[in-house]
Coordinates of C-alpha atoms in Angstrom, one line a residue:
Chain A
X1 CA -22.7 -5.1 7.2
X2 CA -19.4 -3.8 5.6
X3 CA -19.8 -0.9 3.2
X4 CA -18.1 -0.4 0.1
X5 CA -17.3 2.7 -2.5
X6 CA -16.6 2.8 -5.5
X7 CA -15.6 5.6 -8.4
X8 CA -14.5 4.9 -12.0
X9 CA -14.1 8.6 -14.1
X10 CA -13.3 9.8 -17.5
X11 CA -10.9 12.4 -15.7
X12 CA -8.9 12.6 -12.2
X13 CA -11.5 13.6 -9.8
X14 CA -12.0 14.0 -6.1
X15 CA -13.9 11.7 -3.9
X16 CA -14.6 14.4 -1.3
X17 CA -18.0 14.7 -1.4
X18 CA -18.9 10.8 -1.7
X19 CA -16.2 10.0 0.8
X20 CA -17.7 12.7 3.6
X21 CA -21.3 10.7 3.4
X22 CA -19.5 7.4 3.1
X23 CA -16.9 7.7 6.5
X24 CA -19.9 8.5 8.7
X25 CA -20.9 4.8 8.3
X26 CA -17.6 4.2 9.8
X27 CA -19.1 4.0 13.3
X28 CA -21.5 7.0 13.5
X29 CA -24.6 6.6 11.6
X30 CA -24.2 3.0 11.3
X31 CA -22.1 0.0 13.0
X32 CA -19.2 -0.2 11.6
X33 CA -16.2 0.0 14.0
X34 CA -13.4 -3.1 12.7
X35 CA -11.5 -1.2 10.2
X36 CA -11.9 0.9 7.0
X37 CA -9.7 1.7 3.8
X38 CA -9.2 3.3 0.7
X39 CA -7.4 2.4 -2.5
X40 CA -6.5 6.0 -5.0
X41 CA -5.2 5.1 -8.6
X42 CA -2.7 7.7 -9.9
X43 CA -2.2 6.9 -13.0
X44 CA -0.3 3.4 -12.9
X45 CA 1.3 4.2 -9.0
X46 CA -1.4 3.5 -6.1
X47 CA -2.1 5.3 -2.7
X48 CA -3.6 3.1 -0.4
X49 CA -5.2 4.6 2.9
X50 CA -5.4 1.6 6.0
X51 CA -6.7 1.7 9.5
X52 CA -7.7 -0.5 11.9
X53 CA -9.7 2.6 13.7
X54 CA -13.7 2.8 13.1
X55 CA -13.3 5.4 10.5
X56 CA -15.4 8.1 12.5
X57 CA -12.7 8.7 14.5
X58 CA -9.7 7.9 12.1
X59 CA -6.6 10.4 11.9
X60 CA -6.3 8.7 8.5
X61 CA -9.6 9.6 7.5
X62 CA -9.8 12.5 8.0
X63 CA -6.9 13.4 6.1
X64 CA -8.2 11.4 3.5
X65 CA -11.4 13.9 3.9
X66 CA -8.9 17.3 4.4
X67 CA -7.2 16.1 0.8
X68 CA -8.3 16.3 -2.6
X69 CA -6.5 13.2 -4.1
X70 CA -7.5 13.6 -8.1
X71 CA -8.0 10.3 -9.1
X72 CA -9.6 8.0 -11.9
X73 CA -10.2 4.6 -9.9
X74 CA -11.2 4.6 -6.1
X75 CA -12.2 1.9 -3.9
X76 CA -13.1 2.4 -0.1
X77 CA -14.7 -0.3 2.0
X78 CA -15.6 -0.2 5.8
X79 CA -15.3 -3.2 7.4
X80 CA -17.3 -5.3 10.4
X81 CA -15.5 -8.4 10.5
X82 CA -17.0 -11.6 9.9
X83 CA -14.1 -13.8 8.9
X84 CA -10.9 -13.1 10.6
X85 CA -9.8 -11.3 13.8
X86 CA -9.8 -7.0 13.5
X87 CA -6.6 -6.0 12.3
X88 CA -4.6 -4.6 9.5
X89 CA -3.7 -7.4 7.5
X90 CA -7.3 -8.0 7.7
X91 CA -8.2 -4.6 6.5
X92 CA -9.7 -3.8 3.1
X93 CA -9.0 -2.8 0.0
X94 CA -5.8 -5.6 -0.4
X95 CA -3.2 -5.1 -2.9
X96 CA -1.2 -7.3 -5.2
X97 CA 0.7 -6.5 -8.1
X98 CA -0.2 -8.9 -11.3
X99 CA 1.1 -8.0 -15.1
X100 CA 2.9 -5.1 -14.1
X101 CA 0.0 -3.4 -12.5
X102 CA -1.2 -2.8 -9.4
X103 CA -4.8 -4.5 -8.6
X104 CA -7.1 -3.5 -5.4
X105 CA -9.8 -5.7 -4.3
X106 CA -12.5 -5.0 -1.8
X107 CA -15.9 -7.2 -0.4
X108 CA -18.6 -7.2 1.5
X109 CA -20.1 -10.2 2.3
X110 CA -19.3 -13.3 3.9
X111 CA -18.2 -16.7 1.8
X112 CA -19.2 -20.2 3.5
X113 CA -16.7 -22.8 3.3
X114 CA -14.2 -21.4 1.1
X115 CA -10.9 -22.3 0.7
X116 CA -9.1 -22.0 -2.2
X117 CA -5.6 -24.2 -2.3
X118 CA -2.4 -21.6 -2.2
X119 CA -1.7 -20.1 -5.4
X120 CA 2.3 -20.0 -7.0
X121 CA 1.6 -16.8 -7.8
X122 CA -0.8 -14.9 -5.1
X123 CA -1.2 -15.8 -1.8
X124 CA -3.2 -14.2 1.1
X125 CA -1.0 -12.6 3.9
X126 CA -4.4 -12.0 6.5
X127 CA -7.1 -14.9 7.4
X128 CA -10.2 -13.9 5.8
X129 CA -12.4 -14.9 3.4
X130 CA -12.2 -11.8 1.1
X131 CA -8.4 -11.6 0.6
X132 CA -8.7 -15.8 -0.2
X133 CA -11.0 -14.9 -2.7
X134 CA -8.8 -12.1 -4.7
X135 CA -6.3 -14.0 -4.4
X136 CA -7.9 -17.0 -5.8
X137 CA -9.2 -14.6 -9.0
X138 CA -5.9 -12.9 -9.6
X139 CA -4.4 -16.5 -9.4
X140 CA -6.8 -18.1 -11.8
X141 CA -6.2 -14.8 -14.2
X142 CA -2.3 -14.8 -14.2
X143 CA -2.3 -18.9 -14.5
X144 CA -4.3 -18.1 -17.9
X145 CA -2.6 -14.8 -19.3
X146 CA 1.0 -13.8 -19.1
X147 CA 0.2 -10.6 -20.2
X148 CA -3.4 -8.4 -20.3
X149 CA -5.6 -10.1 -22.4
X150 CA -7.8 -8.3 -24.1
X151 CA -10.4 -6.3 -22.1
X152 CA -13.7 -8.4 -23.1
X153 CA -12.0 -11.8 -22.5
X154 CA -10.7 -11.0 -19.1
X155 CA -14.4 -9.6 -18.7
X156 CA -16.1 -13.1 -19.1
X157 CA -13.3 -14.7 -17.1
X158 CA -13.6 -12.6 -14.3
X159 CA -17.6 -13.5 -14.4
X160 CA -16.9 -17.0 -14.9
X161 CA -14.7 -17.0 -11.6
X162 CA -17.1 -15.0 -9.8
X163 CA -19.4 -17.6 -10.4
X164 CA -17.7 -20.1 -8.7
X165 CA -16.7 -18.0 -5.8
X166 CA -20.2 -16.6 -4.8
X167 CA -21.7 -20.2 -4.8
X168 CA -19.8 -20.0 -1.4
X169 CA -22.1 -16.9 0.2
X170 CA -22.7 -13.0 -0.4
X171 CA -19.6 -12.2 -2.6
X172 CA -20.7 -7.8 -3.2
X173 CA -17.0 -6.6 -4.5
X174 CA -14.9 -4.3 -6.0
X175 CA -12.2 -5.1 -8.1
X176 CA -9.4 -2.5 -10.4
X177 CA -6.4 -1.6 -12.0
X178 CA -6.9 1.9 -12.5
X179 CA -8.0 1.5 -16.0
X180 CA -11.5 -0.2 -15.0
X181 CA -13.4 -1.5 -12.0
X182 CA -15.3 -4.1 -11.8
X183 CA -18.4 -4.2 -9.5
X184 CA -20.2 -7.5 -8.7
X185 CA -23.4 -7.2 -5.9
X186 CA -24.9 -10.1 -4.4
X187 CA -27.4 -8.7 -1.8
X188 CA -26.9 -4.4 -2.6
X189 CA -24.7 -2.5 -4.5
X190 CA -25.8 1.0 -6.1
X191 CA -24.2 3.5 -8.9
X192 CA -25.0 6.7 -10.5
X193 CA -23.3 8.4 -13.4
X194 CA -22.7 12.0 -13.8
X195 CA -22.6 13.9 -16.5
X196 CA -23.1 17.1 -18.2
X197 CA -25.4 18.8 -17.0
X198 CA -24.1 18.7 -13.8
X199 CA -26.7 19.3 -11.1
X200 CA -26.5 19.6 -7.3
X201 CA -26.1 16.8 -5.2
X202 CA -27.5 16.4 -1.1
X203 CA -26.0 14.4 1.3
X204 CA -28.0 11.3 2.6
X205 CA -26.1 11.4 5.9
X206 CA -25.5 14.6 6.7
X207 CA -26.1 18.2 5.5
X208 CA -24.0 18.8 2.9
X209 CA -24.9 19.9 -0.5
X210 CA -22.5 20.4 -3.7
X211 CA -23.1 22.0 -7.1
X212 CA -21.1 19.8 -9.5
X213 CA -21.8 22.4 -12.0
X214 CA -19.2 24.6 -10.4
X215 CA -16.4 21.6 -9.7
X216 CA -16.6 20.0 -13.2
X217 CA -15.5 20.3 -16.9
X218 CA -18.6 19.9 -20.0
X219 CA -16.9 16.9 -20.7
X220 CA -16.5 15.1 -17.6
X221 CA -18.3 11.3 -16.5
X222 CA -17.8 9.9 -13.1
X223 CA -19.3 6.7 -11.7
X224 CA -19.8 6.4 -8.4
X225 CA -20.8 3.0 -6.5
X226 CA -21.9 2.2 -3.3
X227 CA -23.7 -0.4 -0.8
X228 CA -26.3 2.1 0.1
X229 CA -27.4 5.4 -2.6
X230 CA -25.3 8.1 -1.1
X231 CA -27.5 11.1 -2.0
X232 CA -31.3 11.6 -1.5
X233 CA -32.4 14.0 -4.1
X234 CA -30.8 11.7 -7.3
X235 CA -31.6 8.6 -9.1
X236 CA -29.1 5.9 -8.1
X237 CA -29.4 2.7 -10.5
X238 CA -29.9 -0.8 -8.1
X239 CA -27.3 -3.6 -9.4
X240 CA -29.1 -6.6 -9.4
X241 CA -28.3 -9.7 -7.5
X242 CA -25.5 -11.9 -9.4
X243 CA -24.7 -8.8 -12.1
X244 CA -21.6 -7.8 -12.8
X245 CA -20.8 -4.5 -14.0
X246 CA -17.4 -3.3 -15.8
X247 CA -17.3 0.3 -15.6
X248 CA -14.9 2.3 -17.8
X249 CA -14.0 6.0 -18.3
X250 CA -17.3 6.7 -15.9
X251 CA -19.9 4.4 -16.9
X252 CA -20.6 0.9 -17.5
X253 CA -19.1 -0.9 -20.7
X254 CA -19.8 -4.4 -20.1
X255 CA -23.0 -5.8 -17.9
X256 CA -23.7 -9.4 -16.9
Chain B
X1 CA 20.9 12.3 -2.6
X2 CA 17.8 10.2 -1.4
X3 CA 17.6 10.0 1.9
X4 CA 16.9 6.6 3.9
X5 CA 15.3 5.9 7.4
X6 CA 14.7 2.4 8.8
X7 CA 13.6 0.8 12.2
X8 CA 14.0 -2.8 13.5
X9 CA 12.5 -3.6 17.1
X10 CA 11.7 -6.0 19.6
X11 CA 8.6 -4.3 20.3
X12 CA 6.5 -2.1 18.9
X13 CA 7.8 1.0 18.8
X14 CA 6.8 4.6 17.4
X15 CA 9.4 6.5 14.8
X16 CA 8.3 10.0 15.5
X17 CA 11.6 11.4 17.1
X18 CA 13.4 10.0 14.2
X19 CA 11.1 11.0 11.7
X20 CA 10.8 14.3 12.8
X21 CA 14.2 14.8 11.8
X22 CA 14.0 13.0 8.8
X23 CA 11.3 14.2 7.2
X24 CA 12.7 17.8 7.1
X25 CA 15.3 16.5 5.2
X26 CA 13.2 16.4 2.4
X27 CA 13.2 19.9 1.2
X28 CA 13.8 21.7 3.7
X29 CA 17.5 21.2 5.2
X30 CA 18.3 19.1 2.0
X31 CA 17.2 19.4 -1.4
X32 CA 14.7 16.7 -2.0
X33 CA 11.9 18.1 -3.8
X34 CA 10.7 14.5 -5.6
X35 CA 8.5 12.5 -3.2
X36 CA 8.7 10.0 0.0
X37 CA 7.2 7.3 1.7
X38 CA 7.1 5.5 4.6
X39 CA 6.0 1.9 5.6
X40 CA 5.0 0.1 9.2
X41 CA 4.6 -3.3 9.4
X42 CA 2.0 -3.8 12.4
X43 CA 1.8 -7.6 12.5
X44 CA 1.7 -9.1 9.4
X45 CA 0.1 -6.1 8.0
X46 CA 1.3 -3.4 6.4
X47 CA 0.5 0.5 6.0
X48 CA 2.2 2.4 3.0
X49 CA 1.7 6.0 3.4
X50 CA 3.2 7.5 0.0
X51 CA 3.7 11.0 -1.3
X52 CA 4.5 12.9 -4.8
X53 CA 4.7 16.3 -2.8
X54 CA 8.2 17.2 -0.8
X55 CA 7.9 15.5 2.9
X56 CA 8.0 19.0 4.0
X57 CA 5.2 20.2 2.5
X58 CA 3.4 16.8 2.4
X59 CA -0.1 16.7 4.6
X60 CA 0.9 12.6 4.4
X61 CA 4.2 13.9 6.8
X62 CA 1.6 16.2 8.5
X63 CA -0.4 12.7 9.6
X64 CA 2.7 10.4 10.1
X65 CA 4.5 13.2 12.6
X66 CA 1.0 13.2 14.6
X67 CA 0.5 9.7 14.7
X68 CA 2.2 7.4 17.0
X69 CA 1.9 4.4 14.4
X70 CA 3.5 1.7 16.7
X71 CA 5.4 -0.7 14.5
X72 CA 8.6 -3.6 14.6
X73 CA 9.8 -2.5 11.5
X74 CA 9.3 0.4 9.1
X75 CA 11.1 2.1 5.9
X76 CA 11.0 5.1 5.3
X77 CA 12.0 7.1 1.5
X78 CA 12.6 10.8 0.5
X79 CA 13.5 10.7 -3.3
X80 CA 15.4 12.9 -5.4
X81 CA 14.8 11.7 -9.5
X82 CA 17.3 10.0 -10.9
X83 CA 16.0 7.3 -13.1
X84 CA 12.5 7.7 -13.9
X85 CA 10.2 10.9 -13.5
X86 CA 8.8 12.2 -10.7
X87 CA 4.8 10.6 -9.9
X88 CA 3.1 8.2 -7.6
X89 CA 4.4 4.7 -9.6
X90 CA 8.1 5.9 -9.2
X91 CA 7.6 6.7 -5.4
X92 CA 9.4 4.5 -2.6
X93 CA 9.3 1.7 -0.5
X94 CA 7.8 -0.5 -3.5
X95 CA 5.8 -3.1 -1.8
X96 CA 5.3 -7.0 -2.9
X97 CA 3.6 -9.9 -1.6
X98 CA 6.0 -13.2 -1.4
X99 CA 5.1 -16.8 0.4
X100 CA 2.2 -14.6 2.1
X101 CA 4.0 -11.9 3.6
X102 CA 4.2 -8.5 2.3
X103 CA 7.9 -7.3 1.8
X104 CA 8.9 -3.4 1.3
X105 CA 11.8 -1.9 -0.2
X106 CA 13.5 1.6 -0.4
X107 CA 16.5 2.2 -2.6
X108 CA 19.2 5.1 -2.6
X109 CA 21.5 5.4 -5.6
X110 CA 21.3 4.3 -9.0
X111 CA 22.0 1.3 -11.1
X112 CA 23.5 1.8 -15.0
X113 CA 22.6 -0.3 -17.3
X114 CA 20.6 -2.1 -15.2
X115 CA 17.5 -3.9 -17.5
X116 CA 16.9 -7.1 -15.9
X117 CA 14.4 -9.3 -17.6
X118 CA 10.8 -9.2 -17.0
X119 CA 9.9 -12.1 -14.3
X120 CA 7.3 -14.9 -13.7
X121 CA 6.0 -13.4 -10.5
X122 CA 7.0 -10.0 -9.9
X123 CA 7.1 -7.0 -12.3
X124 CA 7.5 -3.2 -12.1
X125 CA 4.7 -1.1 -12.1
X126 CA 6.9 2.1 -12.3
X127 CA 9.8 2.7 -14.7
X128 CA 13.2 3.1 -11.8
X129 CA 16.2 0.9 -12.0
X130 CA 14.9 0.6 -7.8
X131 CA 11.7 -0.8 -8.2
X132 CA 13.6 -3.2 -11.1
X133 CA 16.2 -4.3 -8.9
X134 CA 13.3 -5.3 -6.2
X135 CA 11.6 -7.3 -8.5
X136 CA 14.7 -9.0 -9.3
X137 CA 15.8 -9.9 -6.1
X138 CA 12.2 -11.2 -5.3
X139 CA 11.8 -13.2 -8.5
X140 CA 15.4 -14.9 -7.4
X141 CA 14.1 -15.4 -3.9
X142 CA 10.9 -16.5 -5.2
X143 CA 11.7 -18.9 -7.9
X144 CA 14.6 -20.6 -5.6
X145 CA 11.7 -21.4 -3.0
X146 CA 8.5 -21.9 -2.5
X147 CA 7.8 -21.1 1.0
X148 CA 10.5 -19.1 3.7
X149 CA 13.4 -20.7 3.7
X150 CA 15.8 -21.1 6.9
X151 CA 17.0 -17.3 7.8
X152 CA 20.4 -18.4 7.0
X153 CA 20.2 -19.1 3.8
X154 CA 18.1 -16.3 2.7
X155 CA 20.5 -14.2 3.8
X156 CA 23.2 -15.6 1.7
X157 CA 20.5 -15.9 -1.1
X158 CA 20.2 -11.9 -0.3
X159 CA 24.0 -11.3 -0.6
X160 CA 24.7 -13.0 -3.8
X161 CA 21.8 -11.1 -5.0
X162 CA 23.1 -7.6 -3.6
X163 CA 26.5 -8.1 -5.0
X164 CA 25.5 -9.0 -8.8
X165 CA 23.1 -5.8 -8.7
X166 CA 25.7 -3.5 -7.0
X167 CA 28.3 -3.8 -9.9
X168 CA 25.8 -1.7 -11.4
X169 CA 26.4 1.3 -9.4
X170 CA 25.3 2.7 -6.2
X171 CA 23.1 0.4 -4.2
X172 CA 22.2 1.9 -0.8
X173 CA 18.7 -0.1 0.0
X174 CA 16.4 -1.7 3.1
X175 CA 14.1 -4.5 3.1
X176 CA 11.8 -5.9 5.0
X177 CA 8.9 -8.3 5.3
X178 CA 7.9 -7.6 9.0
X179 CA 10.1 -10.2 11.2
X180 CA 13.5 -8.5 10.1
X181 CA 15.3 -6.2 7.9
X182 CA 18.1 -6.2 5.2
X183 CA 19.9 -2.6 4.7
X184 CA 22.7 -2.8 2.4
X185 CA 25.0 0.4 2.1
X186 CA 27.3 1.6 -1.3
X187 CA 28.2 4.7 0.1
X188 CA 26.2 6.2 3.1
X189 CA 24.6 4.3 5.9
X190 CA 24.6 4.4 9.8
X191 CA 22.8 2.7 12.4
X192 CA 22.2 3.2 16.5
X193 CA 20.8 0.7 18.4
X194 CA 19.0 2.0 21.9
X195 CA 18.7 -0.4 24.7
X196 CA 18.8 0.3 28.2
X197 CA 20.3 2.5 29.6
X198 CA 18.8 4.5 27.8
X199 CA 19.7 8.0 27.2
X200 CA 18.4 11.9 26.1
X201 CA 18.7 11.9 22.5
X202 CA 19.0 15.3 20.3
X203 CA 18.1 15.4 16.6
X204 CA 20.8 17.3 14.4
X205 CA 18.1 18.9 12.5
X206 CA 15.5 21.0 14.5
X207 CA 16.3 21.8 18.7
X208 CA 14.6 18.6 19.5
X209 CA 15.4 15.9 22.4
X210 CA 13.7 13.6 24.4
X211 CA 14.7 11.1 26.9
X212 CA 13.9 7.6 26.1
X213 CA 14.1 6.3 29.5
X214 CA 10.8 8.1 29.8
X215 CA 8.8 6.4 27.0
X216 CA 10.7 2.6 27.2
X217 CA 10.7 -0.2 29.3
X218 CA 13.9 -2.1 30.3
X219 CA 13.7 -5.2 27.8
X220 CA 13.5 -2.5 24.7
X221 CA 15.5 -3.1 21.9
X222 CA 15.0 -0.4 19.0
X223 CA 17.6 0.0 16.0
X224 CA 17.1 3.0 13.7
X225 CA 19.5 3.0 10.4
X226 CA 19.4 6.2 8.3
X227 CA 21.6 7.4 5.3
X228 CA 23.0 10.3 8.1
X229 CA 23.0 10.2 11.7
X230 CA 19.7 12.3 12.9
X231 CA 20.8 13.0 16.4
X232 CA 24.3 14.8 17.5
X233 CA 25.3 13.0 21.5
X234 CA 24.9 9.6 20.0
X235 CA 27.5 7.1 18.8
X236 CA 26.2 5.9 15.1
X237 CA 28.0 3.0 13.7
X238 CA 28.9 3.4 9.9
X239 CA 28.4 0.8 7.5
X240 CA 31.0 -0.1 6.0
X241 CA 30.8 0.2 1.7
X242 CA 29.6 -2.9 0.5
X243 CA 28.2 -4.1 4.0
X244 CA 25.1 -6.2 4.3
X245 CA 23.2 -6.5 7.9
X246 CA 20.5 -8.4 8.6
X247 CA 18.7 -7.1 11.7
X248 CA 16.2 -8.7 13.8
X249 CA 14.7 -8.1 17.5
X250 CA 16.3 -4.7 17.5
X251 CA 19.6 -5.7 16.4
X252 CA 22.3 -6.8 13.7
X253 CA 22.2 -10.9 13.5
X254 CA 24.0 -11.4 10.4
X255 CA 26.8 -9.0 9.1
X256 CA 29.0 -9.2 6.0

């Protein structure tokens, strides 16, 4: 199964410590050898990370893991192809620009029988499923709104379309623009939130312990979101199947 | 000045000995202190590695010197501010998808009074006249048709296009969506293309050569086009002020 990160903060943060449990899944402690990415927002610019290498052995990785990109939305996803041949136009998180912002999309899951006519606005460049279905979502969004709608309305649209999409199979995803990510699990997705006080934080897949106490202002929130809890000594909150979550400035604003 | 690097094959090929060169032009034989980026198109996929450190400096160079990324085409940016400050958004080669292909562009110079209107299907994310004239030329390319036209006539679309922005100012740019590559020159441009017999090469910036008759086959076809000529025993081929060329397989097809 393809796994997939997430982090939405109140303040630029690093994904280090996340991202060192999250890359081993990239081949080592699980099967996971068709690909991996990562999406950083930087305020409205976007780094995005690609490789068609499992991302155990990545160069790209591990400079992603050697470099402390601060950052307020991140999405990472490891991929074992379902739909679509192993290659980088297959590889997640996909970009499009829409409104004058960039947007990143990522999924795991596989969708049955889906395929959305070709937009006029977004089309996919790659043959899977997953791309099909951002573009179908950022097409449906930019047909309605010339311009950002306001935050709740595009919140029920984006459920409404998510609807229709994951009547086609598993359709676990992660969707931003730097300001807010949304997070929609089928089968399992995971977040924790913290806050002040900070506590310290153990590694499920390896050995690796951090103090956020010492790496963190009073005032900080970060959410971070995953397939599979990340840590073993916290309490990670299960997504149910079908919710949507839209999390903002480090925790959730809006919940299906 | 910004410095420009770009690289048209007819098979996949790596850019390390020209980017080894390059990339000290961005802070430490010139004075480019503002950012760079670099793109390969592998397929019909895409990898945008960008950077708001100096390409000297940059642990993004770091990766891209010690990766043999093999690629048909790639684009490569160091930036020195002009219009717009200095931050990930503002970065070059701008990337786009159009008709389901990603295109990248990379600009060098700068437009005055240049405020084209906001378009239907592309829009900058950043605040440069460079991104701005990208989005214009797409929204043109975009609006005129539906799907890739007939090579021909996008190029003469493409020309039109470069000569309405150009009366704006300086307008030294490439792009490319994978199968070929525009580069347009205002004021500094060369190209080299390498075929066999090929030769020992020695960049102009660092005591570097190699001998590409070691690391080719005979069929190779490989032209690099940068603001300066990198190496010093090769024949580069200025292009001319006002000069469009299309190139494609490793060489110019269509020249203005």
């Amino acid at each position: 199964m393809c796994q997939l990160l997430g982090m939405n903060c109140n303040t630029p943060t690093d994904i280090l410590f996340s991202f060192e449990g999250f890359h081993r899944r990239g081949g080592l402690t699980d099967h996971h050898a068709d690909g991996w990415g990562i999406a950083f927002f930087e305020g409205r610019g976007c780094r995005l990370f690609l490789d068609d290498k499992p991302s155990a052995d990545s160069p790209v990785a591990a400079l992603v893991r050697a470099y402390p990109i601060q950052s307020e939305n991140v999405i990472a996803h490891i991929r074992k192809a379902t739909v679509g041949p192993v290659g980088l136009a297959n590889t997640h998180p996909f970009i499009r620009e829409m409104w004058g912002q960039y947007w990143i999309f990522a999924h795991n899951g596989d969708l049955k029988d889906y395929h959305p006519a070709p937009g006029q606005y977004f089309r996919p460049v790659g043959s899977t499923d997953s791309e099909a279905a951002f573009c179908a979502i950022m097409e449906n969004l930019r047909q309605r709104w010339d311009a950002p709608p306001p935050l709740h309305e595009l919140w029920e649209e984006v459920q409404s379309l998510t609807e229709s999409i994951r009547a086609h199979g598993i359709f676990n995803f992660m969707l931003s623009n730097g300001e807010f990510l949304f997070a929609h699990c089928s089968t399992h997705l995971h977040y924790i939130v913290r806050k002040a006080p900070f506590t310290t934080a153990h590694l499920l897949d390896e050995d690796v312990t951090v103090d956020f106490a010492n790496v963190t202002k009073p005032d900080d929130r970060v959410a971070v979101i995953a397939t599979q809890p990340l840590t073993d000594n916290e309490h990670w909150t299960r997504i149910e199947p079908q919710q949507l979550i839209l999390f903002k400035d480090g925790q959730p604003l809006y919940c299906s």
